[in-house]
PDB file of C-alpha atoms in Angstrom:
ATOM      1  CA  MET A   1     106.997  85.385 126.609  1.00 61.00           C
ATOM      2  CA  GLY A   2     107.133  86.641 123.263  1.00 77.00           C
ATOM      3  CA  PHE A   3     107.202  84.788 119.565  1.00 79.00           C
ATOM      4  CA  PHE A   4     111.062  85.384 119.068  1.00 78.00           C
ATOM      5  CA  ASP A   5     111.582  84.276 122.752  1.00 83.00           C
ATOM      6  CA  TYR A   6     109.805  81.345 122.193  1.00 90.00           C
ATOM      7  CA  ILE A   7     111.720  80.603 119.094  1.00 91.00           C
ATOM      8  CA  THR A   8     114.909  81.553 120.689  1.00 89.00           C
ATOM      9  CA  LYS A   9     114.324  78.934 123.632  1.00 91.00           C
ATOM     10  CA  ILE A  10     113.719  76.086 121.213  1.00 93.00           C
ATOM     11  CA  ASP A  11     117.127  77.302 118.946  1.00 94.00           C
ATOM     12  CA  PHE A  12     119.137  77.054 121.790  1.00 92.00           C
ATOM     13  CA  SER A  13     117.988  73.711 122.712  1.00 92.00           C
ATOM     14  CA  ILE A  14     119.045  72.652 119.357  1.00 94.00           C
ATOM     15  CA  LEU A  15     122.134  74.710 119.370  1.00 93.00           C
ATOM     16  CA  TYR A  16     122.927  73.111 122.813  1.00 92.00           C
ATOM     17  CA  TYR A  17     122.253  69.783 121.484  1.00 94.00           C
ATOM     18  CA  ILE A  18     124.517  70.158 118.841  1.00 94.00           C
ATOM     19  CA  GLN A  19     127.400  71.537 120.940  1.00 90.00           C
ATOM     20  CA  GLU A  20     127.355  68.539 123.411  1.00 91.00           C
ATOM     21  CA  HIS A  21     126.793  65.443 121.113  1.00 93.00           C
ATOM     22  CA  LEU A  22     127.843  66.243 117.637  1.00 91.00           C
ATOM     23  CA  ARG A  23     131.057  67.895 118.057  1.00 90.00           C
ATOM     24  CA  CYS A  24     134.197  66.336 116.635  1.00 92.00           C
ATOM     25  CA  SER A  25     137.645  66.805 115.308  1.00 92.00           C
ATOM     26  CA  PHE A  26     136.616  66.204 112.129  1.00 94.00           C
ATOM     27  CA  LEU A  27     133.523  68.246 112.171  1.00 91.00           C
ATOM     28  CA  ASP A  28     135.454  71.014 113.968  1.00 91.00           C
ATOM     29  CA  PHE A  29     137.876  70.787 110.693  1.00 93.00           C
ATOM     30  CA  LEU A  30     135.043  70.331 108.199  1.00 90.00           C
ATOM     31  CA  MET A  31     132.154  72.596 109.204  1.00 91.00           C
ATOM     32  CA  PRO A  32     134.023  76.116 108.982  1.00 92.00           C
ATOM     33  CA  LEU A  33     135.405  75.299 106.119  1.00 90.00           C
ATOM     34  CA  PHE A  34     131.885  75.349 104.267  1.00 88.00           C
ATOM     35  CA  GLY A  35     131.472  79.158 105.650  1.00 82.00           C
ATOM     36  CA  PHE A  36     134.657  79.932 104.516  1.00 85.00           C
ATOM     37  CA  ILE A  37     133.714  78.691 100.933  1.00 82.00           C
ATOM     38  CA  GLN A  38     130.531  80.427 101.114  1.00 79.00           C
ATOM     39  CA  GLU A  39     132.107  83.606 102.639  1.00 78.00           C
ATOM     40  CA  GLY A  40     130.987  86.352  99.984  1.00 73.00           C
ATOM     41  CA  GLY A  41     129.491  83.721  97.731  1.00 78.00           C
ATOM     42  CA  MET A  42     132.664  83.198  96.447  1.00 86.00           C
ATOM     43  CA  VAL A  43     132.068  79.334  95.526  1.00 88.00           C
ATOM     44  CA  TRP A  44     128.877  80.218  93.709  1.00 91.00           C
ATOM     45  CA  ILE A  45     130.479  83.328  91.971  1.00 92.00           C
ATOM     46  CA  VAL A  46     133.066  80.864  90.547  1.00 92.00           C
ATOM     47  CA  ILE A  47     130.393  78.283  89.370  1.00 92.00           C
ATOM     48  CA  SER A  48     128.552  81.544  87.947  1.00 92.00           C
ATOM     49  CA  ILE A  49     131.346  82.696  86.035  1.00 93.00           C
ATOM     50  CA  ILE A  50     132.301  79.377  84.377  1.00 93.00           C
ATOM     51  CA  LEU A  51     128.530  78.727  83.605  1.00 91.00           C
ATOM     52  CA  ILE A  52     128.361  82.050  82.166  1.00 88.00           C
ATOM     53  CA  CYS A  53     130.828  81.343  79.484  1.00 88.00           C
ATOM     54  CA  PHE A  54     128.960  78.390  77.785  1.00 86.00           C
ATOM     55  CA  LYS A  55     125.609  79.525  75.786  1.00 83.00           C
ATOM     56  CA  LYS A  56     123.493  76.565  77.055  1.00 85.00           C
ATOM     57  CA  THR A  57     124.320  77.522  80.656  1.00 87.00           C
ATOM     58  CA  ARG A  58     124.301  81.115  80.273  1.00 87.00           C
ATOM     59  CA  TYR A  59     120.956  82.077  81.583  1.00 86.00           C
ATOM     60  CA  CYS A  60     121.721  79.593  84.776  1.00 90.00           C
ATOM     61  CA  GLY A  61     125.035  81.726  85.552  1.00 92.00           C
ATOM     62  CA  PHE A  62     123.312  84.920  85.212  1.00 92.00           C
ATOM     63  CA  ALA A  63     120.286  83.781  87.499  1.00 92.00           C
ATOM     64  CA  ILE A  64     122.668  82.737  89.935  1.00 94.00           C
ATOM     65  CA  LEU A  65     124.323  85.916  90.293  1.00 94.00           C
ATOM     66  CA  LEU A  66     121.084  88.407  90.141  1.00 94.00           C
ATOM     67  CA  ALA A  67     119.624  85.825  92.635  1.00 95.00           C
ATOM     68  CA  MET A  68     122.750  86.236  95.068  1.00 94.00           C
ATOM     69  CA  GLY A  69     123.027  89.793  94.551  1.00 94.00           C
ATOM     70  CA  ILE A  70     119.461  90.577  95.187  1.00 95.00           C
ATOM     71  CA  ASP A  71     119.426  88.267  98.294  1.00 94.00           C
ATOM     72  CA  THR A  72     122.129  89.801 100.059  1.00 93.00           C
ATOM     73  CA  LEU A  73     120.199  93.517  99.540  1.00 94.00           C
ATOM     74  CA  ILE A  74     117.321  91.875 101.580  1.00 94.00           C
ATOM     75  CA  THR A  75     118.794  89.809 103.683  1.00 93.00           C
ATOM     76  CA  GLU A  76     122.349  91.232 104.591  1.00 90.00           C
ATOM     77  CA  PHE A  77     121.801  95.279 104.271  1.00 92.00           C
ATOM     78  CA  THR A  78     117.739  95.405 105.097  1.00 93.00           C
ATOM     79  CA  LEU A  79     116.211  92.572 107.151  1.00 94.00           C
ATOM     80  CA  LYS A  80     119.182  91.974 109.219  1.00 92.00           C
ATOM     81  CA  ASN A  81     119.314  95.916 110.267  1.00 91.00           C
ATOM     82  CA  ILE A  82     115.384  95.904 110.926  1.00 93.00           C
ATOM     83  CA  ILE A  83     115.187  92.993 112.872  1.00 90.00           C
ATOM     84  CA  CYS A  84     118.322  93.251 114.976  1.00 88.00           C
ATOM     85  CA  ARG A  85     118.436  89.790 116.155  1.00 90.00           C
ATOM     86  CA  VAL A  86     121.252  88.813 117.736  1.00 88.00           C
ATOM     87  CA  ARG A  87     123.609  85.756 117.184  1.00 91.00           C
ATOM     88  CA  PRO A  88     123.478  82.981 119.642  1.00 91.00           C
ATOM     89  CA  CYS A  89     127.425  83.169 120.113  1.00 88.00           C
ATOM     90  CA  ASN A  90     126.997  86.872 121.232  1.00 86.00           C
ATOM     91  CA  TYR A  91     124.632  86.358 124.064  1.00 81.00           C
ATOM     92  CA  ASN A  92     126.226  86.663 127.363  1.00 79.00           C
ATOM     93  CA  ASP A  93     124.192  84.126 129.218  1.00 78.00           C
ATOM     94  CA  LEU A  94     124.715  80.882 127.342  1.00 76.00           C
ATOM     95  CA  LYS A  95     124.458  77.797 129.302  1.00 76.00           C
ATOM     96  CA  ILE A  96     127.421  75.727 128.201  1.00 75.00           C
ATOM     97  CA  SER A  97     130.920  76.928 127.492  1.00 77.00           C
ATOM     98  CA  ILE A  98     131.404  77.258 123.457  1.00 78.00           C
ATOM     99  CA  ASP A  99     134.769  76.372 122.245  1.00 80.00           C
ATOM    100  CA  MET A 100     134.034  78.935 119.004  1.00 78.00           C
ATOM    101  CA  LEU A 101     135.758  77.663 115.885  1.00 81.00           C
ATOM    102  CA  VAL A 102     135.533  80.860 113.597  1.00 84.00           C
ATOM    103  CA  SER A 103     135.612  84.594 114.778  1.00 78.00           C
ATOM    104  CA  ARG A 104     132.311  86.451 116.249  1.00 84.00           C
ATOM    105  CA  PRO A 105     130.880  88.074 113.808  1.00 86.00           C
ATOM    106  CA  ASP A 106     129.633  91.744 115.049  1.00 87.00           C
ATOM    107  CA  SER A 107     126.576  91.889 113.068  1.00 88.00           C
ATOM    108  CA  TYR A 108     122.686  90.750 113.613  1.00 89.00           C
ATOM    109  CA  GLY A 109     122.042  87.102 112.759  1.00 89.00           C
ATOM    110  CA  PHE A 110     118.560  86.905 111.180  1.00 91.00           C
ATOM    111  CA  PRO A 111     118.193  85.933 108.623  1.00 92.00           C
ATOM    112  CA  SER A 112     121.324  84.093 107.799  1.00 93.00           C
ATOM    113  CA  ASN A 113     122.635  85.396 104.256  1.00 92.00           C
ATOM    114  CA  HIS A 114     125.197  82.406 104.309  1.00 90.00           C
ATOM    115  CA  SER A 115     122.198  79.649 103.808  1.00 94.00           C
ATOM    116  CA  ALA A 116     120.202  82.495 101.816  1.00 95.00           C
ATOM    117  CA  SER A 117     122.690  82.954  99.009  1.00 93.00           C
ATOM    118  CA  ALA A 118     123.474  79.267  99.116  1.00 94.00           C
ATOM    119  CA  PHE A 119     119.752  78.586  98.476  1.00 96.00           C
ATOM    120  CA  ALA A 120     119.159  81.179  96.152  1.00 96.00           C
ATOM    121  CA  ALA A 121     122.017  79.805  94.082  1.00 94.00           C
ATOM    122  CA  ALA A 122     120.662  75.875  94.737  1.00 95.00           C
ATOM    123  CA  THR A 123     117.388  77.092  93.623  1.00 96.00           C
ATOM    124  CA  ALA A 124     118.851  78.755  90.192  1.00 94.00           C
ATOM    125  CA  LEU A 125     120.113  75.623  89.560  1.00 92.00           C
ATOM    126  CA  LEU A 126     116.960  73.485  89.781  1.00 93.00           C
ATOM    127  CA  VAL A 127     114.856  75.961  87.764  1.00 91.00           C
ATOM    128  CA  THR A 128     117.310  76.833  84.754  1.00 90.00           C
ATOM    129  CA  LEU A 129     119.186  73.164  84.005  1.00 86.00           C
ATOM    130  CA  LYS A 130     118.007  70.570  82.480  1.00 84.00           C
ATOM    131  CA  LYS A 131     120.023  68.026  84.120  1.00 84.00           C
ATOM    132  CA  LYS A 132     118.811  68.039  87.694  1.00 86.00           C
ATOM    133  CA  ARG A 133     121.786  66.072  89.314  1.00 87.00           C
ATOM    134  CA  TRP A 134     123.346  69.348  89.497  1.00 89.00           C
ATOM    135  CA  ALA A 135     120.615  70.983  91.220  1.00 88.00           C
ATOM    136  CA  ILE A 136     121.028  68.258  93.778  1.00 93.00           C
ATOM    137  CA  LEU A 137     124.572  68.609  94.454  1.00 92.00           C
ATOM    138  CA  GLY A 138     123.967  72.411  94.469  1.00 92.00           C
ATOM    139  CA  TYR A 139     121.272  71.469  97.216  1.00 95.00           C
ATOM    140  CA  ILE A 140     123.628  69.437  99.160  1.00 95.00           C
ATOM    141  CA  LEU A 141     126.251  72.127  99.287  1.00 93.00           C
ATOM    142  CA  ALA A 142     123.517  74.839 100.214  1.00 94.00           C
ATOM    143  CA  THR A 143     122.410  72.331 102.766  1.00 95.00           C
ATOM    144  CA  ALA A 144     125.988  71.877 104.317  1.00 94.00           C
ATOM    145  CA  ILE A 145     126.539  75.449 104.543  1.00 94.00           C
ATOM    146  CA  ALA A 146     123.421  76.229 106.306  1.00 94.00           C
ATOM    147  CA  LEU A 147     124.322  73.119 108.630  1.00 95.00           C
ATOM    148  CA  SER A 148     127.814  74.422 109.245  1.00 94.00           C
ATOM    149  CA  ARG A 149     126.136  77.667 110.528  1.00 94.00           C
ATOM    150  CA  LEU A 150     124.368  76.038 113.153  1.00 94.00           C
ATOM    151  CA  TYR A 151     127.435  73.620 114.294  1.00 94.00           C
ATOM    152  CA  VAL A 152     130.249  77.116 114.518  1.00 92.00           C
ATOM    153  CA  PHE A 153     126.960  78.691 116.830  1.00 92.00           C
ATOM    154  CA  VAL A 154     126.910  81.869 114.857  1.00 92.00           C
ATOM    155  CA  HIS A 155     123.332  81.573 113.792  1.00 94.00           C
ATOM    156  CA  PHE A 156     120.228  80.111 115.473  1.00 94.00           C
ATOM    157  CA  PRO A 157     118.362  77.306 113.329  1.00 97.00           C
ATOM    158  CA  SER A 158     115.459  79.409 112.667  1.00 95.00           C
ATOM    159  CA  ASP A 159     117.775  82.164 110.990  1.00 95.00           C
ATOM    160  CA  VAL A 160     119.271  79.083 108.711  1.00 96.00           C
ATOM    161  CA  LEU A 161     115.785  78.089 108.191  1.00 97.00           C
ATOM    162  CA  VAL A 162     114.256  81.488 106.958  1.00 96.00           C
ATOM    163  CA  GLY A 163     117.698  82.348 105.110  1.00 96.00           C
ATOM    164  CA  ALA A 164     116.930  79.354 102.900  1.00 97.00           C
ATOM    165  CA  ILE A 165     113.462  80.296 102.403  1.00 97.00           C
ATOM    166  CA  VAL A 166     114.098  83.713 101.836  1.00 97.00           C
ATOM    167  CA  GLY A 167     117.014  82.493  99.377  1.00 96.00           C
ATOM    168  CA  SER A 168     114.902  80.254  97.536  1.00 97.00           C
ATOM    169  CA  LEU A 169     111.961  82.507  96.703  1.00 97.00           C
ATOM    170  CA  ILE A 170     114.232  85.244  95.446  1.00 96.00           C
ATOM    171  CA  ALA A 171     115.619  82.698  92.772  1.00 96.00           C
ATOM    172  CA  LEU A 172     112.637  81.766  91.630  1.00 96.00           C
ATOM    173  CA  LEU A 173     111.295  85.192  91.484  1.00 95.00           C
ATOM    174  CA  VAL A 174     114.430  86.126  89.533  1.00 93.00           C
ATOM    175  CA  CYS A 175     113.881  83.206  87.069  1.00 90.00           C
ATOM    176  CA  PHE A 176     110.690  84.309  86.891  1.00 91.00           C
ATOM    177  CA  LEU A 177     111.290  87.723  85.928  1.00 89.00           C
ATOM    178  CA  MET A 178     114.066  87.136  83.454  1.00 86.00           C
ATOM    179  CA  LYS A 179     111.678  85.054  81.820  1.00 83.00           C
ATOM    180  CA  LYS A 180     109.099  87.308  81.620  1.00 81.00           C
ATOM    181  CA  THR A 181     111.038  90.408  80.476  1.00 82.00           C
ATOM    182  CA  GLY A 182     112.848  88.087  77.705  1.00 71.00           C
ATOM    183  CA  PHE A 183     116.036  88.494  79.125  1.00 64.00           C
ATOM    184  CA  LYS A 184     116.705  84.467  79.265  1.00 62.00           C
ATOM    185  CA  GLU A 185     116.397  84.318  75.822  1.00 64.00           C
ATOM    186  CA  PHE A 186     118.441  87.291  74.985  1.00 64.00           C
ATOM    187  CA  LEU A 187     121.191  85.666  76.942  1.00 62.00           C
ATOM    188  CA  ILE A 188     120.789  82.462  75.030  1.00 61.00           C
ATOM    189  CA  HIS A 189     120.941  84.022  71.855  1.00 59.00           C
ATOM    190  CA  LYS A 190     123.521  86.877  72.291  1.00 60.00           C
ATOM    191  CA  ASN A 191     127.152  86.340  72.111  1.00 56.00           C
ATOM    192  CA  ILE A 192     128.789  87.553  74.781  1.00 50.00           C
ATOM    193  CA  ILE A 193     132.018  86.338  74.731  1.00 45.00           C
ATOM    194  CA  GLU A 194     133.156  87.280  71.147  1.00 41.00           C
ATOM    195  CA  ARG A 195     136.540  85.363  69.737  1.00 33.00           C
TER     196      ARG A 195
END
């Protein structure tokens, strides 16, 4: 048994547990919404645009957008197509019947870009904002988005975990480079929105 086979066996046991013991009508309604608001990173893009409008939070807004953009290039367009891991919902030999709450994606699943982008944004909030309560809210939302991917059966737990790690690391790197290159100071002192 190879490494991915071993991990997949553990992943399926977690997913089956969720499907058999945690499914309920409230979560069946709620969990797909988390995936929907993260689709295309829309929730974070809206937050970023609002943050960019204010000098005090402009660095944070740009850090979120850059981290999510780089993350999407790496996870969605590169890693998924190199690793080619099939999503759990697309396996033919499932041990239980799955009532899908969302359409079955036809792209590969490893790593989860929903999770990577959400954790990239939350990490950018943590690194760039003085008031850490916003970062805590960001991590709560990112965690809900990641868990929703398991609940709706479109990702394995390892897809989500690696996505969260990759997204967080990319955000840390983006924030570090923005500081080192002087781009952070440029954003803080530049009047981007002229009246």
